[in-house]
Short mmCIF file of C-alpha atoms and ligand atoms in Angstrom, two decimals:
data_model
loop_
_atom_site.label_atom_id
_atom_site.label_comp_id
_atom_site.label_asym_id
_atom_site.label_seq_id
_atom_site.Cartn_x
_atom_site.Cartn_y
_atom_site.Cartn_z
CA MET K 1 -27.88 -4.16 -15.11
CA ALA K 2 -29.33 -2.82 -12.51
CA GLN K 3 -28.86 1.31 -11.93
CA GLN K 4 -26.79 1.92 -8.77
CA ILE K 5 -26.72 4.72 -6.98
CA THR K 6 -22.92 7.11 -6.81
CA PRO K 7 -22.60 7.43 -3.64
CA GLN K 8 -21.72 10.87 -2.33
CA LEU K 9 -18.44 11.09 -1.35
CA ASP K 10 -17.84 14.23 1.55
CA LEU K 11 -14.72 15.34 -0.27
CA ASP K 12 -14.03 18.76 1.42
CA GLU K 13 -14.61 16.25 5.33
CA ILE K 14 -11.34 13.21 4.39
CA GLN K 15 -8.11 13.53 4.24
CA GLY K 16 -6.24 14.01 1.16
CA ASP K 17 -3.83 11.19 1.36
CA VAL K 18 -6.54 8.59 1.50
CA LEU K 19 -8.41 7.69 -1.80
CA ILE K 20 -6.11 9.95 -3.85
CA GLY K 21 -2.77 9.84 -2.60
CA MET K 22 -1.18 13.52 -1.60
CA GLN K 23 0.76 15.01 -4.57
CA LYS K 24 4.68 13.83 -3.36
CA LYS K 25 7.68 13.51 -4.24
CA ALA K 26 9.21 13.92 -0.82
CA GLU K 27 7.60 13.23 2.06
CA LEU K 28 8.05 13.29 5.52
CA PHE K 29 6.89 11.59 8.53
CA ILE K 30 7.02 12.53 11.79
CA PHE K 31 6.02 10.68 14.38
CA PHE K 32 5.33 12.16 17.79
CA LYS K 33 3.77 11.63 21.66
CA ILE K 34 2.08 14.40 22.47
CA ALA K 35 3.12 16.23 25.64
CA ASP K 36 0.94 18.53 26.10
CA ALA K 37 -2.54 17.70 25.31
CA ALA K 38 -4.24 20.34 26.37
CA ARG K 39 -2.29 22.60 24.48
CA PHE K 40 -1.80 20.27 21.10
CA LYS K 41 -5.90 20.13 20.53
CA ALA K 42 -5.74 23.88 20.59
CA LEU K 43 -2.83 24.44 17.75
CA THR K 44 -4.52 21.70 15.81
CA ARG K 45 -7.85 23.54 16.41
CA GLU K 46 -6.20 27.01 15.23
CA TYR K 47 -3.35 25.90 13.16
CA VAL K 48 -2.90 22.68 11.92
CA VAL K 49 -6.64 21.62 10.96
CA GLY K 50 -6.45 24.45 8.21
CA ARG K 51 -3.51 23.50 6.62
CA VAL K 52 -4.65 20.19 6.49
CA THR K 53 -4.81 18.52 2.46
CA ASN K 54 -8.52 17.32 1.46
CA THR K 55 -9.46 15.06 -0.68
CA ARG K 56 -10.30 17.76 -2.45
CA THR K 57 -7.78 19.77 -2.80
CA ALA K 58 -5.32 16.76 -3.53
CA GLN K 59 -8.01 16.09 -6.15
CA GLN K 60 -8.02 19.91 -8.23
CA ARG K 61 -4.10 19.08 -7.66
CA ASP K 62 -4.03 15.79 -9.35
CA ARG K 63 -6.80 17.20 -11.75
CA GLU K 64 -3.50 19.78 -12.49
CA VAL K 65 -1.03 17.36 -12.98
CA TYR K 66 -3.34 15.68 -15.50
CA GLU K 67 -3.44 18.52 -17.47
CA SER K 68 0.72 19.77 -16.94
CA ARG K 69 1.13 16.82 -18.03
CA ARG K 70 -1.12 16.62 -21.26
CA GLN K 71 -0.07 19.60 -22.93
CA GLY K 72 3.62 18.52 -22.61
CA ALA K 73 4.60 20.52 -19.24
CA ALA K 74 6.87 18.89 -16.55
CA LYS K 75 6.63 21.40 -14.19
CA THR K 76 3.49 21.64 -11.60
CA GLY K 77 2.30 23.62 -9.09
CA ALA K 78 5.24 23.70 -5.30
CA TRP K 79 2.44 22.56 -3.54
CA LEU K 80 2.37 21.56 0.53
CA GLY K 81 0.84 18.44 1.16
CA LEU K 82 -0.16 17.94 4.67
CA ASN K 83 -2.09 15.26 6.70
CA LEU K 84 -2.26 14.09 10.59
CA GLY K 85 -3.64 10.63 12.21
CA PHE K 86 -3.52 9.00 15.90
CA THR K 87 -2.77 5.73 16.96
CA LYS K 88 -4.78 3.99 19.87
CA ASP K 89 -2.31 5.94 22.28
CA GLY K 90 -2.89 9.19 21.04
CA LEU K 91 -6.61 9.09 20.64
CA THR K 92 -6.66 7.89 24.31
CA ARG K 93 -4.14 11.62 25.12
CA LEU K 94 -7.13 13.08 23.44
CA LEU K 95 -10.16 11.70 24.61
CA GLY K 96 -9.18 10.06 27.88
CA PRO K 97 -9.67 6.49 28.33
CA SER K 98 -12.82 5.92 28.57
CA ARG K 99 -12.46 6.52 24.64
CA PRO K 100 -14.90 4.27 22.11
CA ARG K 101 -12.76 1.34 21.19
CA LEU K 102 -12.32 0.24 17.27
CA ASP K 103 -10.78 -1.67 15.07
CA PRO K 104 -9.88 -4.50 17.75
CA ALA K 105 -6.56 -4.99 15.72
CA PHE K 106 -5.87 -0.74 15.84
CA GLU K 107 -6.20 -1.27 18.93
CA ARG K 108 -4.28 -3.96 19.38
CA GLY K 109 -1.39 -2.26 16.90
CA ALA K 110 0.68 -3.36 14.73
CA ASP K 111 4.26 -3.25 17.84
CA HIS K 112 1.70 -6.23 19.58
CA PRO K 113 3.38 -9.00 20.38
CA ASP K 114 -0.13 -11.28 19.05
CA THR K 115 0.23 -9.08 15.40
CA ILE K 116 3.95 -9.47 15.02
CA ALA K 117 3.08 -13.89 15.95
CA ALA K 118 0.52 -12.94 13.43
CA LEU K 119 1.75 -11.92 10.29
CA HIS K 120 5.37 -13.62 10.86
CA ASP K 121 6.48 -10.03 11.77
CA PRO K 122 10.61 -9.99 13.26
CA PRO K 123 10.22 -9.40 17.01
CA LEU K 124 10.87 -5.60 18.22
CA SER K 125 14.63 -6.06 19.03
CA LYS K 126 15.22 -6.16 15.68
CA TRP K 127 13.54 -2.75 14.99
CA ALA K 128 15.12 -0.33 13.79
CA PRO K 129 16.48 1.92 16.65
CA GLU K 130 15.84 5.06 15.94
CA SER K 131 11.60 4.49 15.63
CA ARG K 132 10.81 1.98 19.39
CA SER K 133 8.60 3.87 21.37
CA ASP K 134 7.67 2.67 24.75
CA ARG K 135 4.16 5.44 22.54
CA ILE K 136 3.77 6.80 19.88
CA ASP K 137 0.62 9.13 19.58
CA GLY K 138 0.62 9.99 16.47
CA VAL K 139 1.74 11.00 12.98
CA LEU K 140 2.37 14.25 10.56
CA LEU K 141 2.47 13.96 6.91
CA VAL K 142 4.09 16.75 5.10
CA ALA K 143 4.54 16.67 1.55
CA GLY K 144 6.32 18.10 -1.27
CA PRO K 145 7.46 18.84 -5.02
CA ASP K 146 11.49 17.94 -3.21
CA PRO K 147 13.02 17.35 -0.31
CA SER K 148 14.44 20.54 0.83
CA PHE K 149 11.36 21.90 0.38
CA VAL K 150 9.12 19.33 2.56
CA SER K 151 12.28 19.40 5.11
CA TYR K 152 11.55 23.48 5.39
CA HIS K 153 7.79 23.33 5.71
CA GLY K 154 8.93 20.47 8.45
CA SER K 155 10.68 22.42 10.13
CA ALA K 156 7.86 25.51 10.26
CA LEU K 157 5.73 23.23 11.57
CA ARG K 158 7.37 21.45 14.23
CA GLU K 159 8.79 25.04 15.15
CA ARG K 160 4.82 25.41 16.12
CA CYS K 161 4.00 22.00 17.81
CA GLY K 162 6.80 23.49 20.11
CA THR K 163 6.75 22.13 23.00
CA THR K 164 3.02 20.21 22.88
CA ILE K 165 4.80 17.52 21.27
CA LYS K 166 8.01 15.71 21.39
CA ILE K 167 9.63 14.28 18.10
CA VAL K 168 10.20 10.32 18.36
CA HIS K 169 11.78 9.65 15.32
CA SER K 170 11.02 10.91 11.50
CA GLU K 171 12.57 10.07 8.10
CA MET K 172 11.79 11.05 4.90
CA GLY K 173 10.62 9.19 1.90
CA LYS K 174 11.06 10.29 -1.69
CA VAL K 175 10.44 9.42 -5.55
CA ARG K 176 14.14 7.71 -7.41
CA PRO K 177 15.68 10.10 -9.87
CA GLY K 178 15.43 10.37 -13.26
CA ALA K 179 13.98 7.50 -15.62
CA GLN K 180 13.48 5.40 -12.03
CA GLY K 181 10.43 7.97 -10.80
CA GLY K 182 7.70 5.74 -9.76
CA HIS K 183 9.56 2.67 -9.57
CA GLU K 184 10.64 1.42 -5.68
CA HIS K 185 14.51 0.24 -5.60
CA PHE K 186 14.32 -3.47 -7.09
CA GLY K 187 13.85 -1.29 -10.15
CA PHE K 188 9.51 -2.05 -10.84
CA LEU K 189 6.82 0.69 -11.41
CA ASP K 190 4.74 0.79 -8.45
CA GLY K 191 1.56 2.52 -8.26
CA ILE K 192 -0.19 1.33 -11.31
CA SER K 193 -3.09 -0.95 -10.00
CA GLN K 194 -5.03 0.65 -7.26
CA PRO K 195 -9.10 0.06 -6.43
CA GLY K 196 -11.55 2.65 -8.47
CA ILE K 197 -14.20 4.20 -5.75
CA ARG K 198 -17.56 4.69 -6.93
CA GLY K 199 -18.65 8.44 -6.67
CA LEU K 200 -14.54 9.25 -7.16
CA THR K 201 -13.30 7.69 -9.93
CA ARG K 202 -14.94 8.58 -13.30
CA PRO K 203 -15.76 5.54 -15.91
CA LEU K 204 -13.53 5.94 -18.48
CA LYS K 205 -17.48 4.12 -20.23
CA PRO K 206 -19.65 5.38 -17.88
CA ILE K 207 -22.42 4.08 -20.80
CA TYR K 208 -21.27 0.54 -21.20
CA GLN K 209 -19.40 -0.27 -18.53
CA PRO K 210 -20.36 1.61 -15.39
CA THR K 211 -18.77 0.15 -12.68
CA GLN K 212 -15.24 -0.40 -14.12
CA GLY K 213 -12.61 3.12 -14.27
CA LEU K 214 -9.55 2.74 -16.29
CA PRO K 215 -9.66 -1.17 -17.44
CA GLY K 216 -8.57 -3.66 -15.31
CA GLN K 217 -9.82 -1.46 -12.29
CA ASP K 218 -13.68 -2.45 -10.39
CA LEU K 219 -15.06 0.58 -9.15
CA LEU K 220 -15.72 0.36 -5.34
CA TRP K 221 -18.34 1.05 -2.83
CA PRO K 222 -15.78 4.02 -0.47
CA GLY K 223 -16.67 2.08 2.78
CA GLU K 224 -13.61 -0.11 2.04
CA PHE K 225 -11.52 2.96 2.35
CA VAL K 226 -13.76 5.49 4.47
CA PHE K 227 -16.36 5.20 6.94
CA GLY K 228 -20.00 6.41 6.48
CA TYR K 229 -19.95 4.94 3.31
CA PRO K 230 -22.09 1.66 1.86
CA GLY K 231 -19.26 -1.04 1.73
CA GLN K 232 -18.80 -4.62 -0.67
CA HIS K 233 -21.15 -6.43 -0.04
CA PRO K 234 -19.82 -10.00 1.05
CA GLU K 235 -21.80 -12.13 -1.59
CA ASP K 236 -22.16 -9.95 -4.41
CA PRO K 237 -19.19 -8.25 -5.79
CA HIS K 238 -21.90 -5.31 -7.63
CA LYS K 239 -24.68 -4.59 -5.38
CA GLU K 240 -24.37 -1.86 -1.90
CA GLY K 241 -22.96 -4.07 1.32
CA PRO K 242 -23.84 -2.01 4.31
CA ALA K 243 -21.12 0.24 5.70
CA PRO K 244 -18.64 -0.52 8.10
CA GLU K 245 -19.73 -0.20 12.03
CA MET K 246 -18.96 3.05 13.65
CA ALA K 247 -17.80 2.80 17.49
CA ALA K 248 -18.41 6.52 17.30
CA PRO K 249 -19.79 9.18 15.01
CA TRP K 250 -17.02 10.81 14.49
CA MET K 251 -15.24 8.37 12.79
CA ARG K 252 -17.34 8.82 10.34
CA ASN K 253 -14.94 10.21 7.27
CA GLY K 254 -12.07 8.53 8.79
CA SER K 255 -9.58 6.05 7.47
CA TYR K 256 -7.35 3.41 9.42
CA MET K 257 -3.12 3.81 7.41
CA VAL K 258 -0.83 0.77 8.52
CA PHE K 259 2.21 1.93 7.65
CA ARG K 260 5.94 -0.34 8.01
CA ARG K 261 8.85 0.94 7.00
CA LEU K 262 9.90 -2.53 5.21
CA GLU K 263 14.12 -2.02 4.40
CA GLN K 264 14.97 -3.16 0.72
CA LYS K 265 18.46 -5.58 0.29
CA VAL K 266 18.67 -4.43 -2.78
CA PRO K 267 22.36 -5.93 -4.02
CA GLU K 268 21.50 -9.17 -2.90
CA PHE K 269 18.08 -9.45 -5.06
CA ARG K 270 19.70 -8.95 -7.98
CA GLY K 271 22.61 -11.11 -6.49
CA PHE K 272 19.86 -13.89 -5.90
CA VAL K 273 17.92 -13.43 -9.31
CA ARG K 274 21.03 -13.70 -11.19
CA GLU K 275 22.64 -16.86 -9.90
CA GLN K 276 19.00 -18.22 -9.40
CA ALA K 277 17.72 -18.01 -13.33
CA SER K 278 21.62 -18.95 -14.21
CA ARG K 279 20.90 -22.37 -11.84
CA LEU K 280 17.47 -22.78 -14.48
CA GLY K 281 18.31 -21.53 -17.30
CA MET K 282 16.39 -18.43 -17.85
CA ASP K 283 17.11 -15.46 -18.32
CA PRO K 284 16.89 -12.83 -14.46
CA GLU K 285 14.36 -10.14 -16.17
CA LEU K 286 12.34 -12.61 -16.35
CA LEU K 287 13.02 -14.39 -12.88
CA ALA K 288 12.51 -11.47 -11.86
CA ALA K 289 9.08 -10.96 -13.21
CA ARG K 290 8.46 -14.16 -12.27
CA MET K 291 8.95 -12.87 -8.46
CA PHE K 292 6.39 -9.85 -9.14
CA GLY K 293 3.84 -11.10 -12.04
CA ARG K 294 4.74 -7.69 -14.10
CA TRP K 295 8.13 -6.24 -15.34
CA LYS K 296 10.36 -3.62 -14.72
CA SER K 297 8.23 -1.50 -17.03
CA GLY K 298 4.65 -2.46 -15.42
CA ALA K 299 3.93 -5.19 -17.91
CA PRO K 300 1.92 -7.67 -16.21
CA LEU K 301 3.08 -10.94 -17.07
CA GLU K 302 -0.69 -12.37 -18.11
CA CYS K 303 -0.13 -9.75 -21.13
CA ALA K 304 3.47 -10.56 -21.08
CA PRO K 305 4.82 -13.29 -20.80
CA LEU K 306 8.13 -14.48 -21.94
CA TYR K 307 9.73 -11.19 -23.29
CA ASP K 308 7.80 -7.67 -21.95
CA LYS K 309 6.40 -4.77 -23.90
CA PRO K 310 7.53 -1.86 -22.12
CA SER K 311 4.23 0.18 -24.07
CA GLN K 312 2.31 -1.69 -22.46
CA GLY K 313 3.67 -1.17 -19.09
CA GLY K 314 3.36 2.51 -19.24
CA ASP K 315 -0.21 2.46 -20.83
CA GLU K 316 -2.82 2.91 -18.09
CA THR K 317 -5.29 1.87 -20.61
CA LEU K 318 -3.22 -1.86 -21.01
CA ASN K 319 -1.68 -2.28 -17.89
CA ASN K 320 -3.89 -2.87 -15.40
CA ASP K 321 -6.28 -4.54 -17.90
CA PHE K 322 -6.05 -8.74 -17.01
CA LYS K 323 -7.74 -11.76 -14.93
CA PHE K 324 -5.52 -14.71 -13.72
CA GLY K 325 -8.72 -17.76 -14.72
CA ASP K 326 -7.38 -17.65 -17.94
CA ASP K 327 -3.62 -19.20 -16.61
CA ALA K 328 -5.52 -21.60 -14.37
CA ASP K 329 -1.08 -23.81 -14.88
CA GLN K 330 0.34 -20.57 -13.93
CA ARG K 331 2.49 -20.28 -17.43
CA LYS K 332 1.80 -16.87 -17.56
CA CYS K 333 2.30 -15.98 -13.98
CA PRO K 334 3.05 -18.10 -11.00
CA TYR K 335 0.29 -18.42 -8.12
CA ALA K 336 3.02 -17.03 -6.08
CA ALA K 337 4.06 -13.87 -7.74
CA HIS K 338 4.13 -10.52 -6.12
CA ILE K 339 0.81 -9.76 -7.73
CA ARG K 340 -1.59 -12.07 -7.20
CA LYS K 341 -1.08 -13.26 -4.20
CA VAL K 342 -2.58 -9.00 -2.80
CA TYR K 343 -4.49 -9.46 -5.22
CA PRO K 344 -5.69 -12.10 -7.19
CA ARG K 345 -8.33 -10.68 -8.92
CA ASP K 346 -9.99 -14.21 -10.53
CA ASP K 347 -7.80 -16.79 -8.83
CA VAL K 348 -11.01 -16.48 -5.72
CA ALA K 349 -14.94 -15.70 -6.30
CA PRO K 350 -15.37 -12.03 -7.33
CA ALA K 351 -17.48 -10.84 -4.21
CA GLU K 352 -14.13 -12.21 -1.62
CA ALA K 353 -11.67 -10.89 -4.51
CA GLN K 354 -13.18 -7.28 -3.46
CA GLN K 355 -13.41 -8.07 0.67
CA HIS K 356 -9.32 -7.27 0.88
CA ARG K 357 -8.41 -4.03 -1.26
CA ILE K 358 -6.25 -1.62 0.37
CA ILE K 359 -5.40 1.52 -1.60
CA ARG K 360 -1.71 1.95 -0.96
CA ALA K 361 0.10 5.19 -1.21
CA GLY K 362 3.64 4.60 0.03
CA ILE K 363 6.67 6.54 -1.31
CA PRO K 364 10.12 4.68 -1.10
CA PHE K 365 13.25 6.25 1.03
CA GLY K 366 16.88 5.98 0.85
CA PRO K 367 19.91 5.94 -1.61
CA GLU K 368 20.62 4.46 -4.65
CA VAL K 369 22.86 1.57 -4.85
CA ALA K 370 26.03 2.59 -5.15
CA PRO K 371 28.58 0.87 -7.77
CA ASP K 372 30.31 -0.58 -5.45
CA GLU K 373 27.72 -2.45 -3.10
CA THR K 374 27.65 -5.35 -3.56
CA ALA K 375 26.07 -6.14 -0.22
CA THR K 376 24.03 -3.35 1.68
CA LYS K 377 25.42 -0.89 2.79
CA HIS K 378 22.91 2.04 2.82
CA LYS K 379 19.39 1.52 4.57
CA ARG K 380 16.60 2.00 1.87
CA GLY K 381 13.24 0.68 0.82
CA LEU K 382 9.39 1.57 0.74
CA MET K 383 7.65 3.00 4.03
CA PHE K 384 4.50 1.73 2.92
CA VAL K 385 1.44 2.74 3.66
CA CYS K 386 -1.88 1.48 2.85
CA TYR K 387 -5.70 2.98 3.50
CA GLN K 388 -8.55 0.57 4.74
CA THR K 389 -11.87 0.84 7.24
CA SER K 390 -11.32 -3.09 8.39
CA ILE K 391 -7.56 -3.25 9.07
CA GLU K 392 -7.99 -6.88 9.65
CA ARG K 393 -9.26 -8.17 7.28
CA GLN K 394 -7.56 -6.05 4.69
CA PHE K 395 -4.10 -4.90 5.28
CA GLU K 396 -3.79 -8.44 7.61
CA TYR K 397 -5.42 -10.62 5.87
CA ILE K 398 -3.34 -10.15 3.13
CA GLN K 399 -0.07 -10.15 4.70
CA LYS K 400 -1.92 -13.40 6.33
CA GLN K 401 -3.41 -15.47 4.00
CA HIS K 402 -2.35 -14.55 1.05
CA ALA K 403 1.80 -13.67 1.11
CA ASN K 404 2.47 -15.66 4.22
CA ASN K 405 -0.06 -18.88 3.56
CA PRO K 406 2.37 -20.88 1.17
CA ASP K 407 -1.07 -23.04 -0.04
CA PHE K 408 -2.80 -19.55 -1.36
CA ALA K 409 -4.68 -20.25 -3.65
CA SER K 410 -6.25 -22.92 -2.44
CA GLY K 411 -7.04 -26.14 -4.53
CA LYS K 412 -5.31 -25.35 -7.60
CA GLU K 413 -3.82 -28.99 -9.83
CA ARG K 414 -0.76 -29.20 -11.33
CA PRO K 415 -1.84 -30.10 -15.11
CA GLY K 416 -1.31 -33.39 -14.72
CA GLY K 417 -3.31 -34.17 -11.56
CA GLY K 418 -2.25 -33.58 -8.20
CA LEU K 419 -2.66 -30.38 -5.55
CA VAL K 420 0.04 -27.35 -6.23
CA SER K 421 1.26 -25.43 -2.95
CA PRO K 422 2.25 -22.64 -4.78
CA GLY K 423 4.61 -20.62 -1.67
CA TYR K 424 5.19 -17.59 -0.60
CA ASP K 425 5.05 -14.26 -1.95
CA PRO K 426 8.70 -13.90 -2.82
CA ILE K 427 8.63 -10.47 -1.98
CA ILE K 428 6.59 -9.74 0.90
CA GLY K 429 5.70 -12.82 2.14
CA GLN K 430 7.16 -13.99 5.88
CA ALA K 431 7.87 -17.37 7.74
CA ALA K 432 7.85 -18.29 10.54
CA GLY K 433 10.71 -17.60 12.69
CA ASN K 434 12.26 -15.91 9.58
CA GLY K 435 12.09 -19.66 8.39
CA ALA K 436 13.33 -20.23 4.49
CA ARG K 437 10.63 -19.61 1.56
CA GLU K 438 9.80 -21.38 -0.96
CA MET K 439 8.18 -20.24 -4.73
CA ASP K 440 6.63 -23.41 -7.38
CA GLU K 441 7.21 -23.27 -10.43
CA ALA K 442 9.76 -20.21 -10.47
CA PHE K 443 10.40 -21.20 -15.07
CA PRO K 444 7.32 -20.90 -17.03
CA ASN K 445 6.08 -23.59 -19.17
CA TYR K 446 4.52 -21.40 -21.70
CA PRO K 447 3.05 -21.96 -23.67
CA GLY K 448 3.08 -25.86 -22.70
CA GLY K 449 5.93 -27.77 -21.15
CA ASN K 450 6.04 -29.59 -18.34
CA ARG K 451 9.18 -28.55 -16.29
CA ARG K 452 9.18 -28.08 -12.54
CA THR K 453 11.33 -25.33 -10.63
CA THR K 454 11.01 -24.48 -6.90
CA LEU K 455 13.06 -21.44 -6.04
CA GLU K 456 14.27 -21.79 -2.58
CA MET K 457 14.63 -18.44 -0.93
CA PRO K 458 16.74 -19.20 2.39
CA SER K 459 16.85 -14.92 3.59
CA GLN K 460 13.97 -12.07 2.82
CA PHE K 461 14.54 -9.10 0.80
CA VAL K 462 12.33 -7.43 2.15
CA LYS K 463 12.75 -6.39 5.98
CA LEU K 464 10.22 -5.19 8.46
CA THR K 465 12.30 -2.46 10.91
CA ALA K 466 9.27 -0.18 12.20
CA ALA K 467 5.00 -0.82 11.72
CA ALA K 468 2.45 1.77 12.93
CA TYR K 469 -1.48 1.23 13.23
CA PHE K 470 -3.18 4.67 12.95
CA PHE K 471 -6.56 6.18 12.44
CA MET K 472 -7.35 9.17 9.90
CA PRO K 473 -9.71 11.73 11.36
CA SER K 474 -12.25 13.79 9.31
CA LEU K 475 -11.11 17.47 9.62
CA SER K 476 -14.22 17.75 11.93
CA ALA K 477 -13.09 15.30 14.31
CA LEU K 478 -9.98 17.08 14.10
CA ARG K 479 -11.49 20.09 14.60
CA THR K 480 -13.94 19.78 17.26
CA VAL K 481 -14.13 15.99 19.05
CA LEU K 482 -10.79 15.35 18.70
CA THR K 483 -9.69 18.78 20.04
FE1 N7H W 1 3.04 -4.67 -3.61
N1 N7H W 1 7.38 -3.46 -6.00
O1 N7H W 1 7.23 -1.98 -5.82
O2 N7H W 1 8.24 -4.45 -5.97
N2 N7H W 1 3.53 -4.11 -5.67
N3 N7H W 1 5.27 -3.88 -2.18
N4 N7H W 1 2.24 -5.15 -1.41
N5 N7H W 1 1.01 -4.44 -3.71
C1 N7H W 1 2.76 -4.17 -6.78
O3 N7H W 1 0.71 -3.00 -9.88
C2 N7H W 1 5.92 -3.84 -3.57
C3 N7H W 1 3.43 -4.86 -0.29
C4 N7H W 1 -0.24 -4.61 -3.13
O4 N7H W 1 -3.87 -4.72 -7.50
C5 N7H W 1 3.79 -3.64 -7.43
O5 N7H W 1 0.74 -1.07 -8.88
C6 N7H W 1 7.35 -3.65 -2.95
C7 N7H W 1 2.84 -4.71 0.76
C8 N7H W 1 -0.96 -4.68 -3.51
O6 N7H W 1 -3.15 -5.79 -9.47
C9 N7H W 1 5.36 -3.76 -7.21
C10 N7H W 1 6.70 -4.07 -1.49
C11 N7H W 1 2.00 -5.22 0.08
C12 N7H W 1 -0.64 -4.29 -4.93
C13 N7H W 1 4.90 -3.49 -6.01
C14 N7H W 1 5.31 -4.04 -1.27
C15 N7H W 1 1.20 -5.02 -1.22
C16 N7H W 1 0.16 -4.42 -5.26
C17 N7H W 1 2.98 -3.80 -9.40
C18 N7H W 1 7.88 -4.00 -0.21
C19 N7H W 1 -0.05 -5.28 1.20
C20 N7H W 1 -1.36 -4.42 -6.18
C21 N7H W 1 2.35 -3.02 -9.80
C22 N7H W 1 9.17 -3.06 -0.02
C23 N7H W 1 0.09 -6.29 2.01
C24 N7H W 1 -2.15 -5.31 -6.87
C25 N7H W 1 0.85 -2.07 -8.95
C26 N7H W 1 -2.89 -5.75 -8.25
C27 N7H W 1 1.65 -3.70 -6.08
C28 N7H W 1 6.34 -3.41 -4.70
C29 N7H W 1 4.89 -4.18 -0.19
C30 N7H W 1 0.49 -5.05 -1.74
C31 N7H W 1 5.83 -3.29 -8.46
C32 N7H W 1 8.61 -3.75 -3.12
C33 N7H W 1 3.61 -4.89 1.80
C34 N7H W 1 -2.84 -4.33 -3.25
#
């Protein structure tokens, strides 16, 4: 392979949550309106920007965490993380109505009726009342080692902001306790697979596989996630592609953040899986794993099709090292399983697979399920966050063209002939008008067999209750043009 030049990322400029993720056991999301633009700008310049966590700091902290784990120490620094983003309305408050127009999806916004219709999202009337507002201008992300630390620093920050902003809503996300740490509320290990980034992610074998981070982690051109760098080539997954267009030079080192507050109906999900597994005559843990494409431990079905291999789930050199191409009849992992829908790997052409990647940086919210909670009593779920340079080609494409599209992946055939309609992503797929969904091949025909089964899902286990699109500017943009 021809030697490629490694892009030099400006780590001091890019906000820390975008590429690496702020270190967070707890994270406070403060959604606000700008009440007094002139005073807000002065405060941002003089107080906030100097406290924003950049990628260099996030990287140093990550290395410390890694080192202390390697030495068997559980504790790491009590670090405060702070990031800041603006919606289209926020940018207008800061720059005036004749400001440059950014990505069309960003300018439309997550709460626009066209976005809601395109993504099959629930109508605004069904969103959480506390997060509904005529306008949200920005979000402050405050991250740290525990909720009280984060609350304390969040309050100090709010006090400092005073009347320059008006808080619309704030909500705390937190990592689940004990052994469930790192697992989301359905119980599955999350945060395993992320795209690697050229110029940032270290290849495990730099000489032999310079375009692979950990096994199974392709290194992508950073322009997919941050403005100002080459992106993926649309026809060749290794070749440098054009840098995404910027509506203004100050977009350099910035990124779009998609936020979605997704409530999870955990007791209902568990009850459904138990019932359906008994109908199908299979282990409920296997049925749940077939809905996700991984076992709760994180072990991929492609490597552990019938029984969990927990040792593989937690091992980062093994848990992402797989493809779907040699599972052409969905015997190991259904075509519709969450991870197969959202990153189809070699189910599609190599360059196409890398056109729709996102970096995820979400955190769970809400309490643990109480022992007597057979129907959801307490709200819980995922504060889903992802970063990209095109909301339309990345997040929206995955949701619309893959998760919500029962015919994706297309062109798959039954072993005996005939086309397969894989069905909806059982976790995040949404049918129009909140309609019923189905998933093909709930029961595994592995290693052989020809039993046809369909999983009918009359209701969603994941419900969207708030959403917004933000731009996360570079530190320079925050210090100059925007303020
Ligand atoms: Fe998903 N979950 O925690 O159960 N997700 N996700 N997700 N998701 C993944 O591989 C989950 C959501 C992606 O590279 C895993 O890191 C839940 C949305 C992508 O192979 C698990 C919700 C979107 C990947 C979950 C939710 C995505 C991924 C396996 C909602 C974008 C990486 C762990 C409540 C539209 C796939 C891992 C890859 C993985 C869960 C939402 C996308 C367990 C509960 C809205 C790209």
